[in-house]
Coordinates of C-alpha atoms in Angstrom, one line a residue:
M14 CA -68.9 -20.5 11.1
E15 CA -68.2 -18.8 14.4
F16 CA -65.7 -21.5 15.2
F17 CA -64.0 -20.9 11.9
Y18 CA -63.6 -17.2 12.6
V19 CA -62.3 -17.9 16.1
S20 CA -59.8 -20.4 14.7
L21 CA -58.7 -17.9 12.0
L22 CA -58.2 -15.2 14.6
C23 CA -56.2 -17.5 16.8
L24 CA -54.0 -18.5 13.8
F25 CA -53.5 -14.8 13.0
V26 CA -52.5 -14.0 16.6
Y27 CA -50.2 -17.0 16.7
L28 CA -48.4 -15.9 13.5
V29 CA -48.0 -12.4 14.8
F30 CA -46.6 -13.7 18.1
L31 CA -44.3 -16.1 16.2
S32 CA -43.0 -13.2 14.0
L33 CA -42.5 -11.0 17.0
H34 CA -40.7 -13.8 18.8
F35 CA -38.3 -14.4 16.0
L36 CA -37.7 -10.7 15.5
F37 CA -37.1 -10.2 19.2
Y38 CA -34.9 -13.3 19.4
K39 CA -32.8 -12.2 16.4
N40 CA -32.3 -8.7 17.8
K41 CA -31.6 -10.1 21.3
S42 CA -29.0 -12.5 19.8
A43 CA -27.3 -9.6 18.0
V44 CA -27.3 -7.4 21.0
S45 CA -26.2 -10.2 23.4
S46 CA -23.4 -11.5 21.2
P47 CA -20.2 -10.8 23.0
L48 CA -17.5 -8.4 21.9
P49 CA -14.3 -10.0 20.5
P50 CA -11.9 -11.1 23.2
G51 CA -8.9 -8.9 23.9
K52 CA -7.9 -5.9 26.0
I53 CA -8.1 -2.2 25.7
G54 CA -4.8 -1.3 27.2
W55 CA -4.0 2.0 28.8
P56 CA -6.5 4.9 29.1
V57 CA -6.5 7.2 26.0
I58 CA -3.5 5.6 24.3
G59 CA -4.8 2.0 24.5
E60 CA -2.3 -0.4 22.9
S61 CA -1.0 2.2 20.4
L62 CA 2.5 2.3 21.8
E63 CA 2.9 -1.5 21.6
F64 CA 1.4 -1.6 18.1
L65 CA 3.8 1.0 16.8
S66 CA 6.9 -0.2 18.9
T67 CA 6.8 -3.7 17.5
G68 CA 7.3 -2.2 14.1
W69 CA 10.1 0.1 15.3
K70 CA 11.8 -3.0 16.7
G71 CA 11.5 -4.8 13.4
H72 CA 8.7 -7.3 14.2
P73 CA 5.3 -5.8 13.3
E74 CA 3.8 -9.2 13.1
K75 CA 4.5 -9.8 16.8
F76 CA 1.6 -7.5 18.0
I77 CA -0.8 -9.5 15.8
F78 CA 0.4 -13.1 16.5
D79 CA 0.8 -12.6 20.2
R80 CA -2.9 -11.7 20.4
M81 CA -4.0 -14.3 17.9
A82 CA -2.4 -16.9 20.2
K83 CA -3.8 -15.4 23.4
Y84 CA -7.4 -14.4 22.3
S85 CA -8.5 -15.6 18.9
S86 CA -6.9 -16.5 15.6
I87 CA -9.8 -14.9 13.8
V88 CA -10.7 -11.6 15.6
F89 CA -9.6 -9.7 18.7
K90 CA -10.3 -6.3 20.2
T91 CA -7.9 -3.6 21.1
H92 CA -7.5 0.2 21.2
L93 CA -5.4 1.8 18.5
L94 CA -4.6 5.4 17.6
G95 CA -7.4 6.7 19.9
E96 CA -10.1 4.3 18.7
Q97 CA -11.9 1.2 19.8
A98 CA -10.8 -1.4 17.3
A99 CA -11.2 -5.0 16.2
V100 CA -8.4 -6.8 14.3
F101 CA -9.6 -9.2 11.7
C102 CA -7.1 -12.0 11.0
G103 CA -6.6 -14.7 8.4
A104 CA -8.1 -15.3 5.0
S105 CA -11.6 -15.3 6.4
G106 CA -11.1 -11.9 7.9
N107 CA -9.7 -10.5 4.7
K108 CA -12.5 -12.0 2.6
F109 CA -15.2 -10.6 4.9
L110 CA -13.7 -7.1 4.9
F111 CA -12.9 -6.9 1.2
S112 CA -16.3 -8.4 0.2
N113 CA -18.3 -6.0 2.4
E114 CA -16.6 -2.7 1.4
N115 CA -19.2 0.1 1.4
K116 CA -21.8 -2.3 2.7
L117 CA -20.8 -3.1 6.3
V118 CA -17.4 -1.3 6.4
Q119 CA -15.7 1.7 4.7
A120 CA -12.2 3.0 4.5
W121 CA -10.9 4.9 7.5
W122 CA -7.8 6.9 8.3
P123 CA -6.7 8.2 11.7
N124 CA -7.3 11.9 12.4
S125 CA -3.6 12.5 12.0
V126 CA -3.9 11.8 8.3
N127 CA -6.6 14.4 7.9
K128 CA -4.3 17.0 9.7
I129 CA -1.3 16.1 7.6
F130 CA -3.4 16.2 4.4
P131 CA -5.9 19.0 5.1
S132 CA -8.2 19.3 2.1
S133 CA -8.8 22.7 0.6
T134 CA -12.4 21.6 -0.2
Q135 CA -13.1 20.8 3.5
T136 CA -13.6 17.1 2.7
S137 CA -12.0 14.2 4.6
S138 CA -9.1 12.2 3.4
K139 CA -11.5 9.3 2.9
E140 CA -13.7 11.4 0.5
E141 CA -10.7 12.7 -1.4
A142 CA -9.4 9.1 -1.8
I143 CA -12.7 8.0 -3.3
K144 CA -12.5 10.8 -5.9
M145 CA -8.9 9.8 -6.7
R146 CA -9.9 6.2 -7.2
K147 CA -12.5 7.2 -9.8
M148 CA -9.9 9.3 -11.6
L149 CA -6.9 7.0 -11.6
P150 CA -8.1 4.2 -13.9
N151 CA -7.6 6.6 -16.9
F152 CA -3.9 6.6 -16.1
M153 CA -3.6 2.9 -15.2
K154 CA -5.3 1.4 -18.2
P155 CA -3.3 -0.9 -20.5
E156 CA -2.5 1.6 -23.2
A157 CA -1.2 4.1 -20.7
L158 CA 0.9 1.5 -18.9
H159 CA 2.4 0.4 -22.2
R160 CA 3.7 4.0 -22.7
Y161 CA 5.1 4.1 -19.2
V162 CA 7.6 1.2 -19.7
E163 CA 9.8 3.2 -22.1
I164 CA 9.7 6.2 -19.8
M165 CA 10.6 4.1 -16.8
D166 CA 13.4 2.5 -18.7
H167 CA 14.8 5.9 -19.7
I168 CA 14.7 7.2 -16.1
A169 CA 16.2 4.0 -14.7
Q170 CA 19.2 4.3 -17.1
R171 CA 19.8 7.8 -15.9
H172 CA 19.3 6.8 -12.3
F173 CA 21.8 4.0 -12.3
A174 CA 24.3 6.0 -14.3
S175 CA 24.3 8.8 -11.7
G176 CA 23.7 7.0 -8.5
W177 CA 25.2 3.5 -8.8
E178 CA 27.8 3.3 -11.6
N179 CA 31.5 4.1 -10.6
H180 CA 30.7 3.5 -6.9
D181 CA 32.2 0.7 -4.9
Q182 CA 29.6 1.0 -2.2
V183 CA 26.1 2.5 -2.1
V184 CA 23.2 2.7 0.4
V185 CA 20.3 1.0 -1.3
F186 CA 17.1 2.4 0.3
P187 CA 17.7 6.1 -0.3
L188 CA 18.6 5.3 -3.9
A189 CA 15.5 3.1 -4.4
K190 CA 13.4 6.1 -3.1
Q191 CA 15.2 8.4 -5.5
Y192 CA 14.3 6.1 -8.4
T193 CA 10.7 5.6 -7.6
F194 CA 10.2 9.3 -6.7
W195 CA 11.8 10.4 -9.9
L196 CA 9.4 8.2 -11.8
A197 CA 6.4 9.5 -9.9
C198 CA 7.5 13.1 -10.6
R199 CA 8.0 12.4 -14.3
L200 CA 4.8 10.5 -14.9
F201 CA 2.5 12.6 -12.7
L202 CA 4.0 16.1 -13.1
S203 CA 6.4 15.9 -16.1
V204 CA 9.2 17.0 -13.7
E205 CA 12.3 15.2 -14.8
D206 CA 15.3 17.4 -13.9
P207 CA 17.0 15.7 -10.9
N208 CA 17.5 19.1 -9.2
D209 CA 13.8 19.8 -9.3
V210 CA 13.0 16.3 -8.1
A211 CA 15.4 16.7 -5.2
K212 CA 13.4 19.8 -3.9
F213 CA 10.6 17.4 -2.9
A214 CA 12.6 14.4 -1.7
D215 CA 13.6 15.4 1.9
P216 CA 10.2 16.8 2.9
F217 CA 8.5 13.7 1.6
D218 CA 10.6 11.5 3.8
V219 CA 9.6 13.5 6.8
L220 CA 5.9 13.4 5.8
A221 CA 5.9 9.6 5.3
S222 CA 7.5 9.0 8.8
G223 CA 4.8 11.0 10.5
L224 CA 1.7 9.6 8.7
I225 CA 0.8 6.9 11.2
S226 CA 2.2 8.4 14.3
I227 CA 0.7 9.4 17.7
P228 CA -1.0 12.8 16.8
I229 CA 0.9 15.1 19.2
D230 CA 1.3 18.4 17.5
M231 CA 4.2 19.8 19.4
P232 CA 7.6 21.0 18.1
G233 CA 9.9 18.2 17.3
T234 CA 7.4 15.4 17.2
P235 CA 7.1 13.3 14.0
F236 CA 3.5 14.4 13.7
N237 CA 4.4 18.1 13.9
R238 CA 7.3 17.7 11.4
A239 CA 5.0 15.9 9.0
I240 CA 2.5 18.8 9.0
K241 CA 5.2 21.3 8.3
A242 CA 6.6 19.1 5.5
S243 CA 3.1 18.7 3.9
N244 CA 2.6 22.5 3.9
S245 CA 6.1 23.0 2.3
I246 CA 5.4 20.4 -0.5
R247 CA 2.0 21.9 -1.2
K248 CA 3.5 25.4 -1.8
E249 CA 6.0 23.8 -4.3
L250 CA 3.1 22.0 -6.0
V251 CA 1.0 25.2 -6.3
A252 CA 3.9 26.9 -8.1
I253 CA 4.2 24.0 -10.6
I254 CA 0.4 24.1 -11.1
K255 CA 0.4 27.8 -11.8
Q256 CA 3.2 27.4 -14.4
R257 CA 1.5 24.5 -16.0
K258 CA -1.7 26.6 -16.5
I259 CA 0.4 29.2 -18.3
D260 CA 2.2 26.5 -20.4
L261 CA -1.2 24.9 -21.4
G262 CA -2.5 28.3 -22.4
E263 CA 0.6 29.0 -24.6
G264 CA 0.6 25.5 -26.2
K265 CA 3.9 24.5 -24.4
A266 CA 2.2 21.6 -22.6
S267 CA -0.3 19.0 -23.8
A268 CA -3.6 17.9 -22.3
T269 CA -2.5 14.2 -22.2
Q270 CA 1.1 14.4 -21.0
D271 CA 0.4 13.6 -17.4
I272 CA -2.1 13.5 -14.5
L273 CA -1.5 17.2 -13.7
S274 CA -2.7 18.3 -17.2
H275 CA -5.7 16.0 -17.0
M276 CA -6.7 17.5 -13.6
L277 CA -6.4 21.0 -14.8
L278 CA -8.5 20.4 -18.0
T279 CA -11.2 18.0 -16.6
C280 CA -14.3 19.1 -14.7
D281 CA -15.2 17.3 -11.4
E282 CA -18.5 15.5 -10.9
N283 CA -20.2 18.8 -10.3
G284 CA -19.1 20.2 -13.7
K285 CA -16.6 22.6 -12.1
F286 CA -12.8 22.9 -12.7
R287 CA -10.7 22.0 -9.7
G288 CA -8.9 24.8 -7.9
E289 CA -5.1 24.9 -7.6
L290 CA -5.1 23.9 -3.9
D291 CA -7.5 21.0 -4.6
I292 CA -5.2 19.7 -7.3
A293 CA -2.2 20.1 -5.1
D294 CA -3.9 18.0 -2.4
K295 CA -4.5 15.2 -4.8
I296 CA -1.1 15.3 -6.4
L297 CA 0.4 15.2 -2.9
G298 CA -1.4 12.0 -2.1
L299 CA -0.5 10.4 -5.4
L300 CA 3.2 11.2 -5.0
I301 CA 3.1 9.5 -1.6
G302 CA 1.3 6.4 -2.8
G303 CA 3.2 6.3 -6.1
H304 CA 6.7 5.8 -4.7
D305 CA 6.9 4.9 -1.1
T306 CA 5.6 1.3 -1.3
A307 CA 7.7 0.4 -4.4
S308 CA 10.9 1.8 -2.9
S309 CA 10.5 -0.4 0.1
A310 CA 9.9 -3.4 -2.2
C311 CA 13.0 -2.6 -4.4
A312 CA 15.3 -2.3 -1.4
F313 CA 14.2 -5.7 0.0
I314 CA 14.6 -7.3 -3.4
V315 CA 18.2 -6.2 -3.2
K316 CA 18.5 -7.6 0.3
Y317 CA 17.2 -11.1 -0.6
L318 CA 19.1 -11.3 -3.9
A319 CA 22.3 -10.6 -1.9
E320 CA 21.4 -13.4 0.6
L321 CA 20.3 -16.0 -2.0
P322 CA 22.8 -16.4 -4.9
E323 CA 20.9 -19.2 -6.5
I324 CA 17.8 -16.9 -6.8
Y325 CA 19.9 -14.1 -8.1
E326 CA 21.4 -16.3 -10.8
R327 CA 17.9 -17.3 -12.1
V328 CA 16.8 -13.6 -12.2
Y329 CA 20.1 -12.7 -13.9
K330 CA 19.6 -15.3 -16.6
E331 CA 16.0 -14.2 -17.3
Q332 CA 17.0 -10.5 -17.5
M333 CA 20.1 -11.1 -19.7
K334 CA 18.0 -13.1 -22.2
I335 CA 15.9 -10.0 -22.6
T336 CA 18.9 -7.7 -22.8
K337 CA 20.5 -9.8 -25.5
S338 CA 17.3 -9.6 -27.6
K339 CA 17.5 -5.8 -27.7
G340 CA 19.2 -3.6 -30.3
P341 CA 21.7 -0.9 -29.3
G342 CA 19.9 1.9 -27.5
E343 CA 16.5 0.0 -27.7
L344 CA 14.3 0.6 -24.7
L345 CA 12.3 -2.0 -22.8
N346 CA 8.7 -2.4 -23.9
W347 CA 5.5 -4.0 -22.6
E348 CA 6.4 -7.4 -24.3
D349 CA 9.7 -7.5 -22.4
I350 CA 7.9 -7.0 -19.1
Q351 CA 5.6 -9.9 -19.8
K352 CA 8.7 -12.2 -20.1
M353 CA 9.9 -11.4 -16.6
K354 CA 7.8 -14.1 -15.0
Y355 CA 10.4 -15.6 -12.6
S356 CA 11.6 -12.1 -11.6
W357 CA 8.0 -11.2 -10.7
N358 CA 7.6 -14.4 -8.6
V359 CA 10.7 -13.3 -6.7
A360 CA 9.3 -9.8 -6.2
C361 CA 6.0 -11.3 -4.9
E362 CA 7.8 -13.5 -2.4
V363 CA 9.6 -10.4 -1.2
L364 CA 6.2 -8.6 -0.9
R365 CA 4.9 -11.6 1.1
L366 CA 7.8 -11.6 3.6
V367 CA 8.1 -7.8 3.9
P368 CA 4.8 -6.2 2.7
P369 CA 5.1 -2.5 2.3
L370 CA 1.4 -2.2 3.2
Q371 CA 1.3 -3.8 6.7
G372 CA -2.4 -3.5 6.8
A373 CA -5.2 -0.9 6.7
F374 CA -8.2 0.4 8.7
R375 CA -11.9 0.2 8.1
E376 CA -14.8 1.6 10.0
A377 CA -18.0 -0.3 10.8
L378 CA -21.0 1.4 9.1
T379 CA -23.5 -0.6 11.2
D380 CA -23.6 -3.2 14.0
F381 CA -22.8 -6.6 12.6
I382 CA -21.7 -10.1 13.7
F383 CA -18.4 -11.6 12.6
N384 CA -17.4 -15.1 13.7
G385 CA -20.0 -15.0 16.6
F386 CA -18.7 -11.7 17.9
S387 CA -20.5 -8.3 17.8
I388 CA -18.8 -5.5 16.1
P389 CA -20.5 -2.2 17.1
K390 CA -21.2 0.6 14.6
G391 CA -18.3 3.1 14.5
W392 CA -15.6 0.7 15.7
K393 CA -12.5 0.7 13.7
I394 CA -11.3 -2.6 12.1
Y395 CA -7.7 -3.3 11.2
W396 CA -6.6 -6.1 8.8
S397 CA -3.0 -7.3 8.8
A398 CA -1.2 -8.7 5.8
N399 CA 1.1 -10.6 8.1
S400 CA -1.8 -12.6 9.6
T401 CA -1.8 -14.6 6.3
H402 CA 1.6 -13.9 4.8
R403 CA 3.5 -15.4 7.7
S404 CA 1.1 -18.1 8.6
G405 CA 2.0 -21.7 8.0
E406 CA -1.7 -22.5 7.4
F407 CA -1.5 -20.6 4.1
F408 CA 2.2 -20.6 3.3
P409 CA 4.0 -23.8 4.4
E410 CA 7.4 -23.0 6.0
P411 CA 6.4 -19.3 6.0
E412 CA 9.9 -18.0 6.8
K413 CA 11.5 -19.8 3.8
F414 CA 12.1 -17.7 0.7
D415 CA 10.3 -19.7 -2.1
P416 CA 9.3 -17.9 -5.3
S417 CA 7.7 -21.2 -6.6
R418 CA 4.7 -20.3 -4.3
F419 CA 3.6 -18.0 -7.1
E420 CA 3.7 -20.4 -10.0
G421 CA 0.5 -21.7 -11.6
S422 CA -2.6 -20.4 -9.9
G423 CA -0.5 -19.1 -7.0
P424 CA -1.6 -18.6 -3.4
A425 CA -5.2 -19.2 -2.3
P426 CA -7.6 -16.2 -2.5
Y427 CA -7.4 -13.6 0.2
T428 CA -4.0 -14.9 1.5
F429 CA -1.6 -12.8 -0.5
V430 CA -2.7 -9.2 0.0
P431 CA 0.2 -6.8 -0.4
F432 CA -2.0 -4.5 -2.5
G433 CA -5.2 -5.0 -0.4
G434 CA -8.2 -6.6 -2.1
G435 CA -11.8 -6.3 -3.2
P436 CA -13.1 -2.9 -4.4
R437 CA -10.1 -1.2 -2.6
M438 CA -7.4 -3.2 -4.4
C439 CA -4.6 -0.7 -5.0
P440 CA -5.3 0.9 -8.4
G441 CA -1.6 1.3 -8.9
K442 CA -0.8 -2.4 -8.5
E443 CA 0.2 -2.7 -12.2
Y444 CA 2.2 0.5 -12.1
A445 CA 4.1 -0.8 -9.1
R446 CA 4.8 -4.1 -11.0
L447 CA 6.3 -2.1 -13.9
E448 CA 8.7 0.1 -11.8
I449 CA 9.8 -2.9 -9.7
L450 CA 10.6 -5.1 -12.7
V451 CA 12.4 -2.3 -14.5
F452 CA 14.5 -1.7 -11.4
M453 CA 15.3 -5.5 -11.2
H454 CA 16.3 -5.5 -14.9
H455 CA 18.8 -2.7 -14.5
I456 CA 20.4 -3.7 -11.2
V457 CA 21.1 -7.4 -12.1
K458 CA 22.4 -6.7 -15.6
R459 CA 24.9 -4.2 -14.1
F460 CA 26.0 -5.6 -10.7
K461 CA 26.4 -8.4 -8.2
W462 CA 26.6 -7.2 -4.6
D463 CA 27.2 -8.1 -1.0
K464 CA 25.6 -6.8 2.1
I465 CA 28.0 -4.8 4.3
I466 CA 25.9 -5.3 7.4
P467 CA 25.0 -9.1 7.3
D468 CA 22.3 -9.0 10.1
E469 CA 20.9 -5.5 9.5
K470 CA 17.6 -5.0 11.3
I471 CA 14.3 -4.1 9.7
V472 CA 12.2 -1.3 11.1
V473 CA 8.6 -0.3 10.2
N474 CA 7.8 3.4 10.3
P475 CA 5.1 3.1 8.8
M476 CA 6.6 1.0 6.0
P477 CA 9.4 -1.6 6.4
I478 CA 12.9 -0.2 5.8
P479 CA 16.4 -1.5 6.5
A480 CA 17.5 0.2 9.7
K481 CA 20.8 1.5 8.2
G482 CA 19.4 1.9 4.6
L483 CA 21.0 -1.4 3.4
P484 CA 24.6 -0.5 2.5
V485 CA 26.0 -2.9 -0.2
R486 CA 29.4 -3.5 -1.9
L487 CA 29.0 -3.4 -5.7
Y488 CA 30.8 -5.7 -8.3
P489 CA 30.1 -4.5 -11.8
Q490 CA 29.2 -7.4 -14.2
N491 CA 31.8 -6.5 -16.8
Q492 CA 34.5 -6.9 -14.1
Q493 CA 33.4 -10.4 -13.1
A494 CA 35.8 -13.2 -13.7

């Protein structure tokens, strides 16, 4: 019996030792796992200048691919925008980040964003974005999107009549911004008069250019100009909000006409109505997200259709078939949009080659291991769309323009990510699809065009844009031989 108790005690001690050994070994492995390969760069600024300058020079993918070749095709370390960072690459990196949102990682923006978008409620841009993502589905659900098609078609008709028709030459990118911003103002604020829309246009351009910039708040810097532009826009928005409150009280505005009315009449999660400055903050963010990415996509669709006449002809035939099915004055509807399959494949190939969203940042919520490397808590993580979009592993002949990549089941999961992925997939993806397809419909049914600068450079600041705005020579369809 004594031998039995001694044996039992030895077994217990052995199991405790074994458990402690495995626990210690696991922790030791986690702690001893190396950081990803790479370099930190210069003191304070790290590699920020090179990261930004490759975009300014028109080759944002160079920063990523140079380091993938030198250090690792999966993950490398760097120092960006004042932060220690790891860059996750390829489909495996995208899958890991998108699948671990709010588990191992969370959204992160540079401090410059918080300064350009100061919240009146003293919350961070990250917290404000979370609130907006909860609110947006009401405006992006199918029945709302169905209504938007006719409004977008109406605005597009006015836009092309005023900005394109009766012109021999136009500069495309400013006009594309005009179009998408007009739509955002109409659908979010019910502001439709072109003169009222124009009040916002220039300050928004300045704001967008300073969003992802080196945060030096000195007169003349992009960051300083962006802060001033943000304050100017916010004042205009508060004036609109005050007037809308009066109109709602007098029955001149409806509760369901746009996002602004909804914000004014809906309580937040604490049962309180939002203040005017709080609503202005949120509308400001929506207007940025609601037009900037789509205007970039529209401009580059024009570029590629000019360069690829065989692609243009197929888009033209698809759109004219829809045009011929409409009665006089009949607007586009949801069913028409669903028929634009080839046109959307073309748009997706443009989004692959020139993604408006080049990538985004996350922050590590805890220490974790990825691909054998340790990622410390608090490190920033950047994912890059170009690491898959321009990779021959995922897209054979990646530089070739080939809309057929998107036929059938399309690209493999986590390889085509112009709208992000996972829980943080852009909630406005379908909205963007509508405004891009309506734009394509109107431009091809009206014009053919040639590029005036054949080899115009692309710059990224922070989104890709043609360096000279993409000037083109227009040939109206009714004057074609």
